[in-house]
Tab-separated table of C-alpha atoms in Angstrom:
chain	number	residue	atom	x	y	z
A	1	MET	CA	87.423	145.133	83.929
A	2	ASN	CA	88.613	146.194	87.354
A	3	VAL	CA	86.323	143.937	90.028
A	4	LEU	CA	87.420	145.174	93.706
A	5	ARG	CA	85.928	148.993	91.703
A	6	GLY	CA	83.453	149.810	93.769
A	7	ILE	CA	84.472	147.959	96.759
A	8	LYS	CA	84.632	149.665	99.751
A	9	TRP	CA	88.138	149.336	102.861
A	10	PRO	CA	87.748	146.733	104.591
A	11	TYR	CA	86.461	145.126	101.963
A	12	ALA	CA	88.818	145.672	99.124
A	13	VAL	CA	91.662	143.543	101.721
A	14	ILE	CA	89.461	140.925	102.339
A	15	ALA	CA	88.892	140.425	98.531
A	16	LEU	CA	92.787	141.014	97.620
A	17	ILE	CA	93.752	138.555	99.873
A	18	ALA	CA	90.821	135.573	98.546
A	19	VAL	CA	92.604	136.216	95.481
A	20	ALA	CA	95.966	136.370	96.718
A	21	ALA	CA	95.153	132.896	98.522
A	22	ALA	CA	92.849	130.751	95.978
A	23	SER	CA	95.980	131.957	93.680
A	24	PHE	CA	99.264	130.465	96.269
A	25	GLY	CA	96.706	127.246	96.588
A	26	VAL	CA	97.408	126.230	93.570
A	27	LEU	CA	101.109	127.461	93.189
A	28	ARG	CA	101.718	126.002	96.115
A	29	PRO	CA	102.997	122.559	94.623
A	30	GLN	CA	105.572	124.984	92.193
A	31	LEU	CA	107.147	127.031	95.003
A	32	ALA	CA	107.525	123.408	96.709
A	33	ALA	CA	109.095	121.936	93.749
A	34	VAL	CA	111.577	123.788	93.894
A	35	GLY	CA	112.376	125.155	97.443
A	36	VAL	CA	110.648	127.727	98.612
A	37	PRO	CA	110.648	127.486	102.658
A	38	GLY	CA	108.441	127.007	105.416
A	39	LEU	CA	106.265	125.003	102.394
A	40	LYS	CA	105.769	121.351	102.282
A	41	LEU	CA	104.334	119.500	99.692
A	42	SER	CA	101.503	117.073	101.140
A	43	ALA	CA	100.363	113.868	99.926
A	44	THR	CA	97.722	115.297	97.169
A	45	ASP	CA	100.932	117.671	95.582
A	46	ARG	CA	103.187	114.843	95.092
A	47	ILE	CA	101.182	112.977	93.606
A	48	LYS	CA	99.648	115.322	91.098
A	49	GLN	CA	103.340	116.502	90.516
A	50	SER	CA	104.344	112.420	89.694
A	51	PRO	CA	101.502	110.220	87.993
A	52	PRO	CA	101.218	107.196	89.155
A	53	PRO	CA	101.922	105.081	85.343
A	54	ALA	CA	100.657	101.695	83.971
A	55	LEU	CA	101.156	100.225	87.916
A	56	PHE	CA	101.483	95.628	86.836
A	57	SER	CA	99.256	93.811	85.726
A	58	ASP	CA	96.468	91.495	87.973
A	59	ALA	CA	97.832	88.143	86.911
A	60	GLU	CA	100.589	89.511	88.319
A	61	ILE	CA	100.552	90.812	91.623
A	62	ALA	CA	97.183	88.315	92.344
A	63	PRO	CA	100.034	85.507	94.856
A	64	ILE	CA	101.553	87.935	96.897
A	65	GLY	CA	97.865	89.945	97.672
A	66	LYS	CA	96.524	86.662	98.142
A	67	LEU	CA	99.410	86.091	100.975
A	68	ALA	CA	98.811	89.266	102.147
A	69	ALA	CA	95.021	88.842	103.154
A	70	ASP	CA	96.183	85.860	104.344
A	71	GLN	CA	97.375	87.384	107.119
A	72	ARG	CA	93.918	89.187	108.129
A	73	ALA	CA	92.504	86.175	109.797
A	74	LYS	CA	95.121	85.917	112.087
A	75	ALA	CA	96.198	89.456	112.754
A	76	ASP	CA	91.706	89.580	113.959
A	77	ALA	CA	92.805	86.615	116.275
A	78	LEU	CA	95.888	87.861	118.590
A	79	PHE	CA	94.556	91.057	118.773
A	80	ALA	CA	90.888	90.133	120.361
A	81	GLN	CA	93.878	88.959	123.446
A	82	TRP	CA	95.486	92.045	123.046
A	83	LYS	CA	91.675	93.643	123.846
A	84	LYS	CA	90.515	90.757	126.229
A	85	ALA	CA	93.499	91.629	128.222
A	86	HIS	CA	94.329	95.732	128.081
A	87	GLY	CA	90.473	97.306	126.517
A	88	THR	CA	91.222	100.249	124.126
A	89	ALA	CA	93.072	102.704	126.463
A	90	ARG	CA	96.431	103.509	124.468
A	91	ASP	CA	99.540	102.322	125.298
A	92	ASP	CA	101.204	102.848	122.401
A	93	LYS	CA	104.747	101.747	124.417
A	94	ALA	CA	103.362	98.266	125.315
A	95	PHE	CA	101.136	97.422	122.150
A	96	ALA	CA	104.384	97.685	120.222
A	97	ALA	CA	106.359	95.355	122.527
A	98	TRP	CA	103.652	92.998	122.536
A	99	ALA	CA	103.263	93.252	118.653
A	100	ALA	CA	106.688	92.761	117.837
A	101	ARG	CA	106.256	89.257	119.661
A	102	GLN	CA	103.259	88.281	117.253
A	103	ILE	CA	105.678	88.140	114.094
A	104	PRO	CA	107.759	85.222	113.427
A	105	ALA	CA	110.932	84.242	113.253
A	106	PRO	CA	112.826	84.576	110.320
A	107	PRO	CA	112.555	81.843	108.210
A	108	ALA	CA	115.180	79.407	108.361
A	109	ALA	CA	118.230	80.262	105.399
A	110	THR	CA	116.733	77.208	103.646
A	111	GLN	CA	113.699	78.818	102.874
A	112	ARG	CA	114.885	82.674	102.409
A	113	THR	CA	117.721	80.790	100.041
A	114	ALA	CA	114.923	78.813	98.034
A	115	GLU	CA	113.115	83.000	97.976
A	116	LEU	CA	116.429	84.800	97.108
A	117	HIS	CA	116.046	82.421	94.001
A	118	GLN	CA	112.296	83.004	93.444
A	119	VAL	CA	113.012	87.573	92.987
A	120	GLN	CA	115.840	86.238	91.228
A	121	ALA	CA	114.001	84.372	88.407
A	122	LEU	CA	111.496	87.736	88.995
A	123	ALA	CA	114.600	89.853	88.077
A	124	LYS	CA	115.539	88.510	84.950
A	125	THR	CA	111.447	88.901	83.329
A	126	ARG	CA	112.000	92.762	84.225
A	127	THR	CA	111.405	95.774	81.839
A	128	ALA	CA	111.437	99.740	81.424
A	129	ALA	CA	107.641	99.877	81.856
A	130	GLY	CA	108.078	97.863	85.345
A	131	LYS	CA	110.883	99.769	86.188
A	132	LYS	CA	109.076	102.096	85.995
A	133	ALA	CA	105.469	100.716	88.043
A	134	ALA	CA	108.007	99.457	90.761
A	135	THR	CA	109.937	102.738	90.906
A	136	TRP	CA	106.847	104.480	91.889
A	137	LEU	CA	105.661	101.963	93.921
A	138	GLU	CA	108.021	102.292	96.251
A	139	LEU	CA	107.722	105.502	96.501
A	140	ASN	CA	104.473	106.667	97.046
A	141	GLY	CA	103.549	103.262	98.574
A	142	LYS	CA	104.793	104.382	101.570
A	143	SER	CA	101.961	106.388	102.501
A	144	ASN	CA	101.727	109.515	100.123
A	145	VAL	CA	98.886	106.891	98.035
A	146	TRP	CA	96.884	105.979	101.559
A	147	LYS	CA	97.117	109.515	102.228
A	148	LEU	CA	95.705	110.077	99.183
A	149	PHE	CA	92.170	107.253	99.119
A	150	LEU	CA	91.940	109.497	102.602
A	151	HIS	CA	91.552	113.180	101.871
A	152	ASP	CA	89.202	111.559	98.825
A	153	ARG	CA	87.158	110.374	101.842
A	154	SER	CA	87.810	113.552	103.740
A	155	GLU	CA	86.402	115.696	101.004
A	156	LEU	CA	82.697	113.770	102.796
A	157	VAL	CA	83.081	114.058	106.320
A	158	PRO	CA	83.051	117.091	108.824
A	159	ALA	CA	86.690	118.631	109.143
A	160	ALA	CA	86.825	117.679	113.227
A	161	LYS	CA	86.307	113.804	112.682
A	162	GLY	CA	87.903	114.192	108.655
A	163	ASN	CA	91.446	115.211	110.468
A	164	ALA	CA	90.978	112.861	113.227
A	165	GLU	CA	91.573	110.158	110.437
A	166	LYS	CA	94.464	111.748	109.474
A	167	ALA	CA	96.043	111.426	112.273
A	168	ASP	CA	94.670	107.801	113.137
A	169	LEU	CA	95.967	107.028	110.434
A	170	LYS	CA	100.036	108.899	110.424
A	171	ALA	CA	100.024	107.455	113.903
A	172	ALA	CA	99.571	103.923	112.219
A	173	LEU	CA	101.709	104.175	110.420
A	174	LYS	CA	104.857	105.233	112.481
A	175	MET	CA	104.200	102.822	115.265
A	176	ALA	CA	104.486	100.757	111.394
A	177	LYS	CA	107.347	102.357	110.367
A	178	THR	CA	108.892	102.038	114.201
A	179	ILE	CA	108.713	98.743	115.420
A	180	CYS	CA	109.931	97.375	111.606
A	181	ASP	CA	113.007	99.098	112.250
A	182	GLN	CA	113.648	97.761	115.880
A	183	LEU	CA	113.079	94.311	114.129
A	184	ALA	CA	115.145	94.709	111.134
A	185	ALA	CA	118.041	95.637	113.834
A	186	LYS	CA	117.396	92.703	115.802
A	187	ASP	CA	117.684	89.523	113.166
A	188	LYS	CA	119.314	91.261	110.897
A	189	GLN	CA	118.532	89.741	108.126
A	190	PRO	CA	119.774	91.678	104.437
A	191	ALA	CA	118.047	92.417	101.608
A	192	PRO	CA	117.636	90.327	98.743
A	193	TYR	CA	120.206	92.934	96.977
A	194	VAL	CA	122.289	92.457	99.339
A	195	LEU	CA	122.168	88.973	99.016
A	196	ASP	CA	123.045	89.505	95.962
A	197	PRO	CA	124.499	93.335	93.868
A	198	THR	CA	123.556	92.262	90.596
A	199	LEU	CA	120.150	92.836	91.495
A	200	ARG	CA	120.608	95.504	92.091
A	201	PRO	CA	124.077	97.404	90.916
A	202	ASP	CA	122.118	101.001	91.855
A	203	LYS	CA	122.512	101.144	95.083
A	204	HIS	CA	126.138	100.472	95.595
A	205	ILE	CA	126.735	97.897	98.203
A	206	LYS	CA	130.618	97.773	99.489
A	207	PRO	CA	131.596	93.985	99.174
A	208	GLY	CA	131.019	92.242	103.099
A	209	ALA	CA	128.250	94.331	103.623
A	210	LYS	CA	125.110	93.768	105.855
A	211	GLY	CA	122.807	95.525	105.585
A	212	PRO	CA	120.588	97.157	104.554
A	213	TYR	CA	118.023	94.934	106.497
A	214	SER	CA	115.146	93.942	105.253
A	215	PHE	CA	112.439	91.705	107.580
A	216	PRO	CA	110.512	92.691	107.883
A	217	SER	CA	109.117	94.834	105.404
A	218	ARG	CA	108.049	98.725	105.674
A	219	HIS	CA	105.873	99.314	103.144
A	220	ALA	CA	103.935	96.464	103.927
A	221	ALA	CA	103.353	97.270	107.576
A	222	ARG	CA	102.321	100.279	107.011
A	223	SER	CA	100.068	99.557	104.032
A	224	ALA	CA	98.990	97.118	105.615
A	225	ALA	CA	97.748	98.477	108.778
A	226	ALA	CA	97.014	102.003	106.097
A	227	VAL	CA	94.416	98.887	104.469
A	228	THR	CA	93.454	97.358	107.725
A	229	PHE	CA	92.272	101.215	108.826
A	230	LEU	CA	90.866	102.555	106.004
A	231	SER	CA	88.617	99.489	105.240
A	232	ALA	CA	86.809	100.081	108.098
A	233	LEU	CA	86.371	103.619	107.223
A	234	SER	CA	85.188	103.323	103.911
A	235	PRO	CA	84.197	99.404	103.260
A	236	HIS	CA	83.250	99.839	100.082
A	237	ARG	CA	87.106	101.114	98.820
A	238	ALA	CA	88.339	98.163	100.106
A	239	GLN	CA	89.493	96.455	97.131
A	240	ASP	CA	90.743	99.357	96.173
A	241	TYR	CA	93.459	99.817	99.304
A	242	GLU	CA	93.858	96.176	98.779
A	243	TRP	CA	94.899	96.008	95.017
A	244	MET	CA	97.261	98.907	95.596
A	245	ARG	CA	98.520	96.836	98.318
A	246	ALA	CA	99.283	93.798	96.361
A	247	GLU	CA	101.561	96.626	93.830
A	248	VAL	CA	103.234	97.928	96.263
A	249	LEU	CA	104.468	94.144	97.473
A	250	TYR	CA	104.626	93.211	94.129
A	251	SER	CA	107.196	96.292	93.242
A	252	ARG	CA	108.731	95.083	96.751
A	253	LEU	CA	109.274	91.645	95.097
A	254	TYR	CA	110.221	93.028	91.470
A	255	MET	CA	113.185	95.252	92.683
A	256	ALA	CA	114.512	93.100	95.009
A	257	GLY	CA	113.689	95.165	97.819
A	258	HIS	CA	111.908	91.772	99.873
A	259	VAL	CA	111.726	88.773	99.253
A	260	THR	CA	108.111	86.227	100.439
A	261	SER	CA	108.497	86.601	104.068
A	262	ASP	CA	110.163	89.806	104.662
A	263	LEU	CA	106.075	91.170	103.300
A	264	THR	CA	104.045	88.582	104.871
A	265	ALA	CA	105.838	89.453	108.131
A	266	GLY	CA	105.291	92.810	107.259
A	267	THR	CA	101.272	92.328	106.767
A	268	LEU	CA	100.348	90.128	110.062
A	269	LEU	CA	102.575	92.816	111.284
A	270	GLY	CA	100.335	96.176	109.865
A	271	ASP	CA	97.767	94.337	111.075
A	272	LEU	CA	97.986	94.300	113.768
A	273	ILE	CA	98.441	97.385	114.312
A	274	GLY	CA	95.823	98.741	111.760
A	275	ASP	CA	93.169	96.527	114.804
A	276	TYR	CA	94.715	98.419	116.938
A	277	GLU	CA	94.220	102.039	115.663
A	278	LEU	CA	91.558	101.015	115.063
A	279	ALA	CA	90.103	99.631	118.151
A	280	ILE	CA	91.337	103.071	120.787
A	281	SER	CA	89.632	105.461	117.845
A	282	GLY	CA	86.561	104.071	118.877
A	283	HIS	CA	85.879	103.304	115.144
């Protein structure tokens, strides 16, 4: 049956465009995946192409989840000081400099060594399934899962509001990465797999290498900023966001990307950034 039969110009053209657009939407992930110029996969497309495997158990992630949650009150108290002095006007440069100063200095060498021993012990328990979960979380925990959570919310709010919230989350994630990179370059704390290359032979660390640096954790900062922001928008889903953050953080210990103090410092920073983005955007 010809569904276009009897449709007069220009309605036939409009119908063809609509059919093409629908087909393009279905094919877009496949076209982007094979490198068609001008196409870029969205976070939703990436996760559809690579859905999560079985992730870590609640028991495994609970300790690092608790440590991350403990940063919330500290961040709120600190941000109250910023807000009292600066109000809710946007001043990213000044806030970023201030937030960086609120992050504790890296722990003493003895503590970091003890934390490294914890990571080394955890590495001995790795399984094929655990590595698969950690790999997925490392790849998608930086931004994809958080953008997907917000996309779900955006389906239920007016388009203008949804677009504004997406821009706010994007700004928070970007700031988290920027400040982490600055602090890492200043504090120069080698990642666990640099201190002990046997933890990640796939990284091919050269003898005598000093970096990559891991304090504070970018994954932790981005996750915390997202959790703080998203939880204010959708309080009833806060437990889901906190669960995913704990999964992401545990994966970084599991694969020796970070020690615990890297993650708690990153979480504190991310919570501050989330508070800031909420305040200046009026949420």
